[in-house]
């Protein structure tokens, strides 16, 4: 999985769980946060972030916050949808898999992926 249309920024603040204020090329922008968790240990004022420009001109925000650089740890992906996309791409490349279904219900539970060979 590769992200396209990426740009660096500096995290400023997060007024709610869906948006953040980020400085991009010296200009403050409101961006969408793809992870609604608190992430207080990651999203600290002044932190380096990577953003993805959306290809949807009708969105309220032009950018998505994809990752943040954590001192002593490196880059941390903040995109909560990324793990399932990575697993799906992996499964699709495996020989012999004929059927893949995400978010599969199994009894009273749900599994991330069901697949058949």
Short mmCIF file of N, CA and C in Angstrom, two decimals:
data_model
loop_
_atom_site.label_atom_id
_atom_site.label_comp_id
_atom_site.label_asym_id
_atom_site.label_seq_id
_atom_site.Cartn_x
_atom_site.Cartn_y
_atom_site.Cartn_z
N UNK A 1 0.84 -1.17 0.00
CA UNK A 1 0.00 0.00 0.00
C UNK A 1 0.90 1.24 0.00
N UNK A 2 0.61 2.14 -0.91
CA UNK A 2 1.37 3.38 -0.98
C UNK A 2 0.41 4.55 -1.00
N UNK A 3 0.79 5.58 -0.28
CA UNK A 3 0.00 6.81 -0.27
C UNK A 3 0.50 7.71 -1.39
N UNK A 4 -0.41 8.46 -1.98
CA UNK A 4 -0.09 9.40 -3.05
C UNK A 4 -0.37 10.83 -2.56
N UNK A 5 0.14 11.81 -3.27
CA UNK A 5 -0.13 13.24 -3.02
C UNK A 5 0.15 13.61 -1.56
N UNK A 6 1.35 13.29 -1.09
CA UNK A 6 1.74 13.52 0.31
C UNK A 6 2.49 14.84 0.48
N UNK A 7 2.35 15.42 1.67
CA UNK A 7 3.07 16.65 2.02
C UNK A 7 3.35 16.66 3.52
N UNK A 8 4.48 17.24 3.92
CA UNK A 8 4.78 17.35 5.35
C UNK A 8 4.07 18.55 5.97
N UNK A 9 3.89 18.48 7.28
CA UNK A 9 3.29 19.59 8.01
C UNK A 9 3.73 19.56 9.46
N UNK A 10 3.27 20.56 10.20
CA UNK A 10 3.54 20.66 11.64
C UNK A 10 2.19 20.68 12.36
N UNK A 11 2.02 19.75 13.30
CA UNK A 11 0.78 19.67 14.07
C UNK A 11 0.69 20.86 15.02
N UNK A 12 -0.49 21.49 15.06
CA UNK A 12 -0.73 22.63 15.95
C UNK A 12 -1.65 22.25 17.10
N UNK A 13 -2.87 21.80 16.77
CA UNK A 13 -3.81 21.39 17.81
C UNK A 13 -4.92 20.53 17.20
N UNK A 14 -5.75 19.98 18.08
CA UNK A 14 -6.84 19.10 17.66
C UNK A 14 -8.10 19.51 18.42
N UNK A 15 -8.93 20.36 17.81
CA UNK A 15 -10.11 20.85 18.51
C UNK A 15 -11.16 19.77 18.80
N UNK A 16 -11.22 18.75 17.98
CA UNK A 16 -12.11 17.62 18.25
C UNK A 16 -11.53 16.36 17.63
N UNK A 17 -12.21 15.24 17.77
CA UNK A 17 -11.62 13.97 17.34
C UNK A 17 -11.58 13.77 15.83
N UNK A 18 -12.22 14.64 15.08
CA UNK A 18 -12.28 14.48 13.63
C UNK A 18 -11.35 15.41 12.86
N UNK A 19 -10.95 16.51 13.46
CA UNK A 19 -10.11 17.47 12.74
C UNK A 19 -8.91 17.90 13.58
N UNK A 20 -7.92 18.43 12.88
CA UNK A 20 -6.75 19.00 13.52
C UNK A 20 -6.35 20.25 12.74
N UNK A 21 -5.59 21.10 13.39
CA UNK A 21 -5.00 22.25 12.72
C UNK A 21 -3.53 21.95 12.51
N UNK A 22 -3.10 22.12 11.27
CA UNK A 22 -1.73 21.78 10.88
C UNK A 22 -1.18 22.93 10.04
N UNK A 23 0.11 23.18 10.21
CA UNK A 23 0.77 24.18 9.37
C UNK A 23 1.40 23.47 8.18
N UNK A 24 0.99 23.90 6.98
CA UNK A 24 1.52 23.34 5.73
C UNK A 24 2.08 24.51 4.92
N UNK A 25 3.36 24.45 4.61
CA UNK A 25 4.01 25.52 3.85
C UNK A 25 3.75 26.90 4.47
N UNK A 26 3.79 26.98 5.80
CA UNK A 26 3.62 28.25 6.48
C UNK A 26 2.18 28.71 6.65
N UNK A 27 1.22 27.92 6.16
CA UNK A 27 -0.19 28.30 6.23
C UNK A 27 -0.94 27.31 7.12
N UNK A 28 -1.80 27.83 8.00
CA UNK A 28 -2.59 26.95 8.86
C UNK A 28 -3.76 26.37 8.08
N UNK A 29 -3.91 25.04 8.16
CA UNK A 29 -4.99 24.33 7.47
C UNK A 29 -5.73 23.46 8.47
N UNK A 30 -7.03 23.29 8.25
CA UNK A 30 -7.82 22.32 9.00
C UNK A 30 -7.78 21.02 8.21
N UNK A 31 -7.42 19.92 8.87
CA UNK A 31 -7.27 18.63 8.20
C UNK A 31 -8.13 17.58 8.89
N UNK A 32 -8.49 16.55 8.15
CA UNK A 32 -9.25 15.43 8.70
C UNK A 32 -8.30 14.46 9.38
N UNK A 33 -8.66 14.00 10.59
CA UNK A 33 -7.87 13.01 11.32
C UNK A 33 -8.52 11.65 11.10
N UNK A 34 -7.79 10.72 10.49
CA UNK A 34 -8.34 9.41 10.13
C UNK A 34 -8.36 8.42 11.29
N UNK A 35 -8.07 8.91 12.49
CA UNK A 35 -8.09 8.07 13.68
C UNK A 35 -8.80 8.86 14.77
N UNK A 36 -9.98 8.40 15.19
CA UNK A 36 -10.78 9.15 16.16
C UNK A 36 -10.37 8.90 17.61
N UNK A 37 -9.35 8.06 17.82
CA UNK A 37 -8.83 7.86 19.18
C UNK A 37 -8.18 9.13 19.70
N UNK A 38 -7.90 9.17 20.98
CA UNK A 38 -7.33 10.38 21.59
C UNK A 38 -5.94 10.70 21.05
N UNK A 39 -5.07 9.73 21.01
CA UNK A 39 -3.72 9.90 20.45
C UNK A 39 -2.95 11.05 21.09
N UNK A 40 -3.22 11.32 22.36
CA UNK A 40 -2.58 12.45 23.05
C UNK A 40 -1.07 12.30 23.16
N UNK A 41 -0.59 11.06 23.20
CA UNK A 41 0.85 10.85 23.31
C UNK A 41 1.56 11.05 21.98
N UNK A 42 0.79 11.13 20.89
CA UNK A 42 1.37 11.30 19.56
C UNK A 42 1.16 12.71 19.02
N UNK A 43 -0.05 13.20 19.14
CA UNK A 43 -0.40 14.49 18.54
C UNK A 43 -0.08 15.63 19.52
N UNK A 44 1.19 15.97 19.54
CA UNK A 44 1.70 17.03 20.40
C UNK A 44 2.01 18.26 19.55
N UNK A 45 1.71 19.46 20.05
CA UNK A 45 2.02 20.67 19.28
C UNK A 45 3.49 20.69 18.85
N UNK A 46 3.70 20.98 17.58
CA UNK A 46 5.05 21.02 17.02
C UNK A 46 5.51 19.72 16.38
N UNK A 47 4.72 18.65 16.54
CA UNK A 47 5.11 17.36 15.96
C UNK A 47 5.06 17.41 14.44
N UNK A 48 6.01 16.73 13.81
CA UNK A 48 6.00 16.59 12.35
C UNK A 48 4.90 15.61 11.96
N UNK A 49 4.15 15.94 10.92
CA UNK A 49 3.10 15.06 10.42
C UNK A 49 3.22 14.93 8.91
N UNK A 50 2.64 13.87 8.39
CA UNK A 50 2.52 13.70 6.93
C UNK A 50 1.05 13.71 6.59
N UNK A 51 0.73 14.40 5.51
CA UNK A 51 -0.65 14.60 5.10
C UNK A 51 -0.85 14.11 3.68
N UNK A 52 -2.08 13.69 3.40
CA UNK A 52 -2.42 13.27 2.05
C UNK A 52 -3.49 14.20 1.51
N UNK A 53 -3.25 14.73 0.32
CA UNK A 53 -4.22 15.60 -0.34
C UNK A 53 -5.34 14.74 -0.89
N UNK A 54 -6.57 15.10 -0.56
CA UNK A 54 -7.73 14.35 -1.04
C UNK A 54 -7.99 14.65 -2.51
N UNK A 55 -8.52 13.67 -3.22
CA UNK A 55 -8.90 13.89 -4.62
C UNK A 55 -10.38 14.23 -4.75
N UNK A 56 -11.06 14.47 -3.62
CA UNK A 56 -12.47 14.83 -3.62
C UNK A 56 -12.61 16.34 -3.39
N UNK A 57 -12.97 17.10 -4.42
CA UNK A 57 -13.06 18.55 -4.27
C UNK A 57 -14.25 19.01 -3.43
N UNK A 58 -15.18 18.11 -3.12
CA UNK A 58 -16.38 18.47 -2.37
C UNK A 58 -16.24 18.29 -0.86
N UNK A 59 -15.09 17.82 -0.40
CA UNK A 59 -14.88 17.62 1.03
C UNK A 59 -14.74 18.94 1.77
N UNK A 60 -15.02 18.89 3.07
CA UNK A 60 -14.83 20.08 3.90
C UNK A 60 -13.35 20.37 4.13
N UNK A 61 -12.53 19.32 4.18
CA UNK A 61 -11.08 19.48 4.36
C UNK A 61 -10.35 18.89 3.16
N UNK A 62 -9.30 19.55 2.75
CA UNK A 62 -8.55 19.09 1.57
C UNK A 62 -7.54 18.01 1.92
N UNK A 63 -7.16 17.92 3.20
CA UNK A 63 -6.08 17.03 3.62
C UNK A 63 -6.54 16.01 4.66
N UNK A 64 -5.86 14.85 4.66
CA UNK A 64 -6.00 13.83 5.70
C UNK A 64 -4.67 13.72 6.44
N UNK A 65 -4.73 13.64 7.77
CA UNK A 65 -3.53 13.41 8.56
C UNK A 65 -3.25 11.92 8.54
N UNK A 66 -2.12 11.52 7.97
CA UNK A 66 -1.79 10.11 7.78
C UNK A 66 -0.84 9.59 8.85
N UNK A 67 0.20 10.35 9.17
CA UNK A 67 1.17 9.85 10.15
C UNK A 67 1.78 11.01 10.93
N UNK A 68 2.36 10.64 12.07
CA UNK A 68 3.01 11.61 12.95
C UNK A 68 4.35 11.04 13.37
N UNK A 69 5.34 11.90 13.49
CA UNK A 69 6.67 11.45 13.92
C UNK A 69 6.77 11.56 15.43
N UNK A 70 7.05 10.44 16.07
CA UNK A 70 7.19 10.37 17.52
C UNK A 70 8.66 10.23 17.85
N UNK A 71 9.17 11.15 18.67
CA UNK A 71 10.59 11.11 19.05
C UNK A 71 10.93 9.77 19.70
N UNK A 72 12.01 9.17 19.25
CA UNK A 72 12.45 7.89 19.79
C UNK A 72 11.74 6.68 19.20
N UNK A 73 10.73 6.91 18.39
CA UNK A 73 9.95 5.81 17.81
C UNK A 73 9.96 5.85 16.28
N UNK A 74 9.90 7.04 15.73
CA UNK A 74 9.83 7.19 14.27
C UNK A 74 8.42 7.55 13.84
N UNK A 75 8.12 7.25 12.58
CA UNK A 75 6.82 7.59 12.02
C UNK A 75 5.77 6.58 12.45
N UNK A 76 4.61 7.09 12.88
CA UNK A 76 3.49 6.25 13.32
C UNK A 76 2.31 6.53 12.41
N UNK A 77 1.78 5.48 11.77
CA UNK A 77 0.62 5.63 10.90
C UNK A 77 -0.62 5.88 11.75
N UNK A 78 -1.36 6.94 11.42
CA UNK A 78 -2.57 7.31 12.15
C UNK A 78 -3.83 6.90 11.40
N UNK A 79 -3.69 6.33 10.23
CA UNK A 79 -4.82 5.95 9.39
C UNK A 79 -5.41 4.65 9.90
N UNK A 80 -6.54 4.73 10.58
CA UNK A 80 -7.14 3.53 11.19
C UNK A 80 -7.68 2.55 10.15
N UNK A 81 -7.79 2.97 8.91
CA UNK A 81 -8.25 2.07 7.84
C UNK A 81 -7.10 1.34 7.16
N UNK A 82 -5.88 1.77 7.40
CA UNK A 82 -4.71 1.19 6.73
C UNK A 82 -4.50 -0.29 7.00
N UNK A 83 -4.61 -0.78 8.24
CA UNK A 83 -4.34 -2.20 8.47
C UNK A 83 -5.21 -3.13 7.62
N UNK A 84 -6.50 -2.85 7.51
CA UNK A 84 -7.36 -3.71 6.70
C UNK A 84 -7.02 -3.62 5.21
N UNK A 85 -6.63 -2.44 4.74
CA UNK A 85 -6.22 -2.32 3.33
C UNK A 85 -4.95 -3.12 3.06
N UNK A 86 -4.00 -3.07 4.00
CA UNK A 86 -2.75 -3.81 3.84
C UNK A 86 -3.02 -5.31 3.81
N UNK A 87 -3.84 -5.79 4.73
CA UNK A 87 -4.15 -7.22 4.78
C UNK A 87 -4.89 -7.65 3.52
N UNK A 88 -5.85 -6.86 3.06
CA UNK A 88 -6.58 -7.21 1.83
C UNK A 88 -5.63 -7.30 0.64
N UNK A 89 -4.74 -6.31 0.50
CA UNK A 89 -3.77 -6.35 -0.60
C UNK A 89 -2.90 -7.59 -0.51
N UNK A 90 -2.48 -7.96 0.69
CA UNK A 90 -1.67 -9.16 0.88
C UNK A 90 -2.46 -10.40 0.47
N UNK A 91 -3.69 -10.53 0.94
CA UNK A 91 -4.50 -11.71 0.61
C UNK A 91 -4.76 -11.82 -0.89
N UNK A 92 -5.00 -10.69 -1.55
CA UNK A 92 -5.26 -10.70 -2.99
C UNK A 92 -4.07 -11.19 -3.79
N UNK A 93 -2.88 -11.08 -3.25
CA UNK A 93 -1.67 -11.51 -3.96
C UNK A 93 -1.30 -12.97 -3.68
N UNK A 94 -2.01 -13.61 -2.77
CA UNK A 94 -1.68 -14.99 -2.41
C UNK A 94 -2.28 -15.96 -3.41
N UNK A 95 -1.49 -16.90 -3.90
CA UNK A 95 -2.01 -17.88 -4.87
C UNK A 95 -3.04 -18.79 -4.20
N UNK A 96 -4.08 -19.08 -4.95
CA UNK A 96 -5.07 -20.04 -4.48
C UNK A 96 -6.23 -19.45 -3.71
N UNK A 97 -6.15 -18.20 -3.31
CA UNK A 97 -7.29 -17.60 -2.60
C UNK A 97 -8.32 -17.18 -3.64
N UNK A 98 -9.53 -17.73 -3.49
CA UNK A 98 -10.57 -17.51 -4.49
C UNK A 98 -11.68 -16.58 -3.99
N UNK A 99 -11.73 -16.35 -2.69
CA UNK A 99 -12.82 -15.54 -2.14
C UNK A 99 -12.31 -14.81 -0.91
N UNK A 100 -12.58 -13.50 -0.85
CA UNK A 100 -12.19 -12.68 0.30
C UNK A 100 -13.40 -11.84 0.69
N UNK A 101 -13.73 -11.88 1.97
CA UNK A 101 -14.83 -11.05 2.45
C UNK A 101 -14.42 -10.35 3.75
N UNK A 102 -14.34 -9.01 3.72
CA UNK A 102 -13.99 -8.28 4.95
C UNK A 102 -15.20 -8.16 5.88
N UNK A 103 -14.93 -7.92 7.15
CA UNK A 103 -15.98 -7.70 8.15
C UNK A 103 -17.00 -8.84 8.15
N UNK A 104 -16.52 -10.06 8.16
CA UNK A 104 -17.36 -11.25 8.03
C UNK A 104 -18.01 -11.60 9.37
N UNK A 105 -19.33 -11.81 9.35
CA UNK A 105 -20.04 -12.20 10.57
C UNK A 105 -19.92 -13.71 10.76
N UNK A 106 -19.57 -14.09 11.98
CA UNK A 106 -19.42 -15.50 12.33
C UNK A 106 -20.14 -15.69 13.67
N UNK A 107 -21.35 -16.23 13.61
CA UNK A 107 -22.17 -16.33 14.82
C UNK A 107 -22.48 -14.94 15.34
N UNK A 108 -22.20 -14.72 16.62
CA UNK A 108 -22.42 -13.41 17.23
C UNK A 108 -21.18 -12.52 17.15
N UNK A 109 -20.20 -12.95 16.40
CA UNK A 109 -18.94 -12.21 16.31
C UNK A 109 -18.72 -11.71 14.89
N UNK A 110 -17.65 -10.97 14.74
CA UNK A 110 -17.24 -10.49 13.43
C UNK A 110 -15.73 -10.68 13.34
N UNK A 111 -15.29 -11.21 12.21
CA UNK A 111 -13.85 -11.34 11.97
C UNK A 111 -13.45 -10.33 10.90
N UNK A 112 -12.21 -9.87 10.96
CA UNK A 112 -11.77 -8.85 10.01
C UNK A 112 -11.85 -9.35 8.57
N UNK A 113 -11.41 -10.60 8.34
CA UNK A 113 -11.44 -11.16 7.00
C UNK A 113 -11.80 -12.63 7.04
N UNK A 114 -12.63 -13.02 6.08
CA UNK A 114 -12.89 -14.43 5.81
C UNK A 114 -12.38 -14.66 4.40
N UNK A 115 -11.65 -15.76 4.20
CA UNK A 115 -11.19 -16.06 2.84
C UNK A 115 -11.21 -17.56 2.62
N UNK A 116 -11.31 -17.93 1.35
CA UNK A 116 -11.34 -19.34 0.95
C UNK A 116 -10.26 -19.60 -0.07
N UNK A 117 -9.77 -20.85 -0.03
CA UNK A 117 -8.80 -21.32 -1.03
C UNK A 117 -9.49 -22.28 -1.95
#
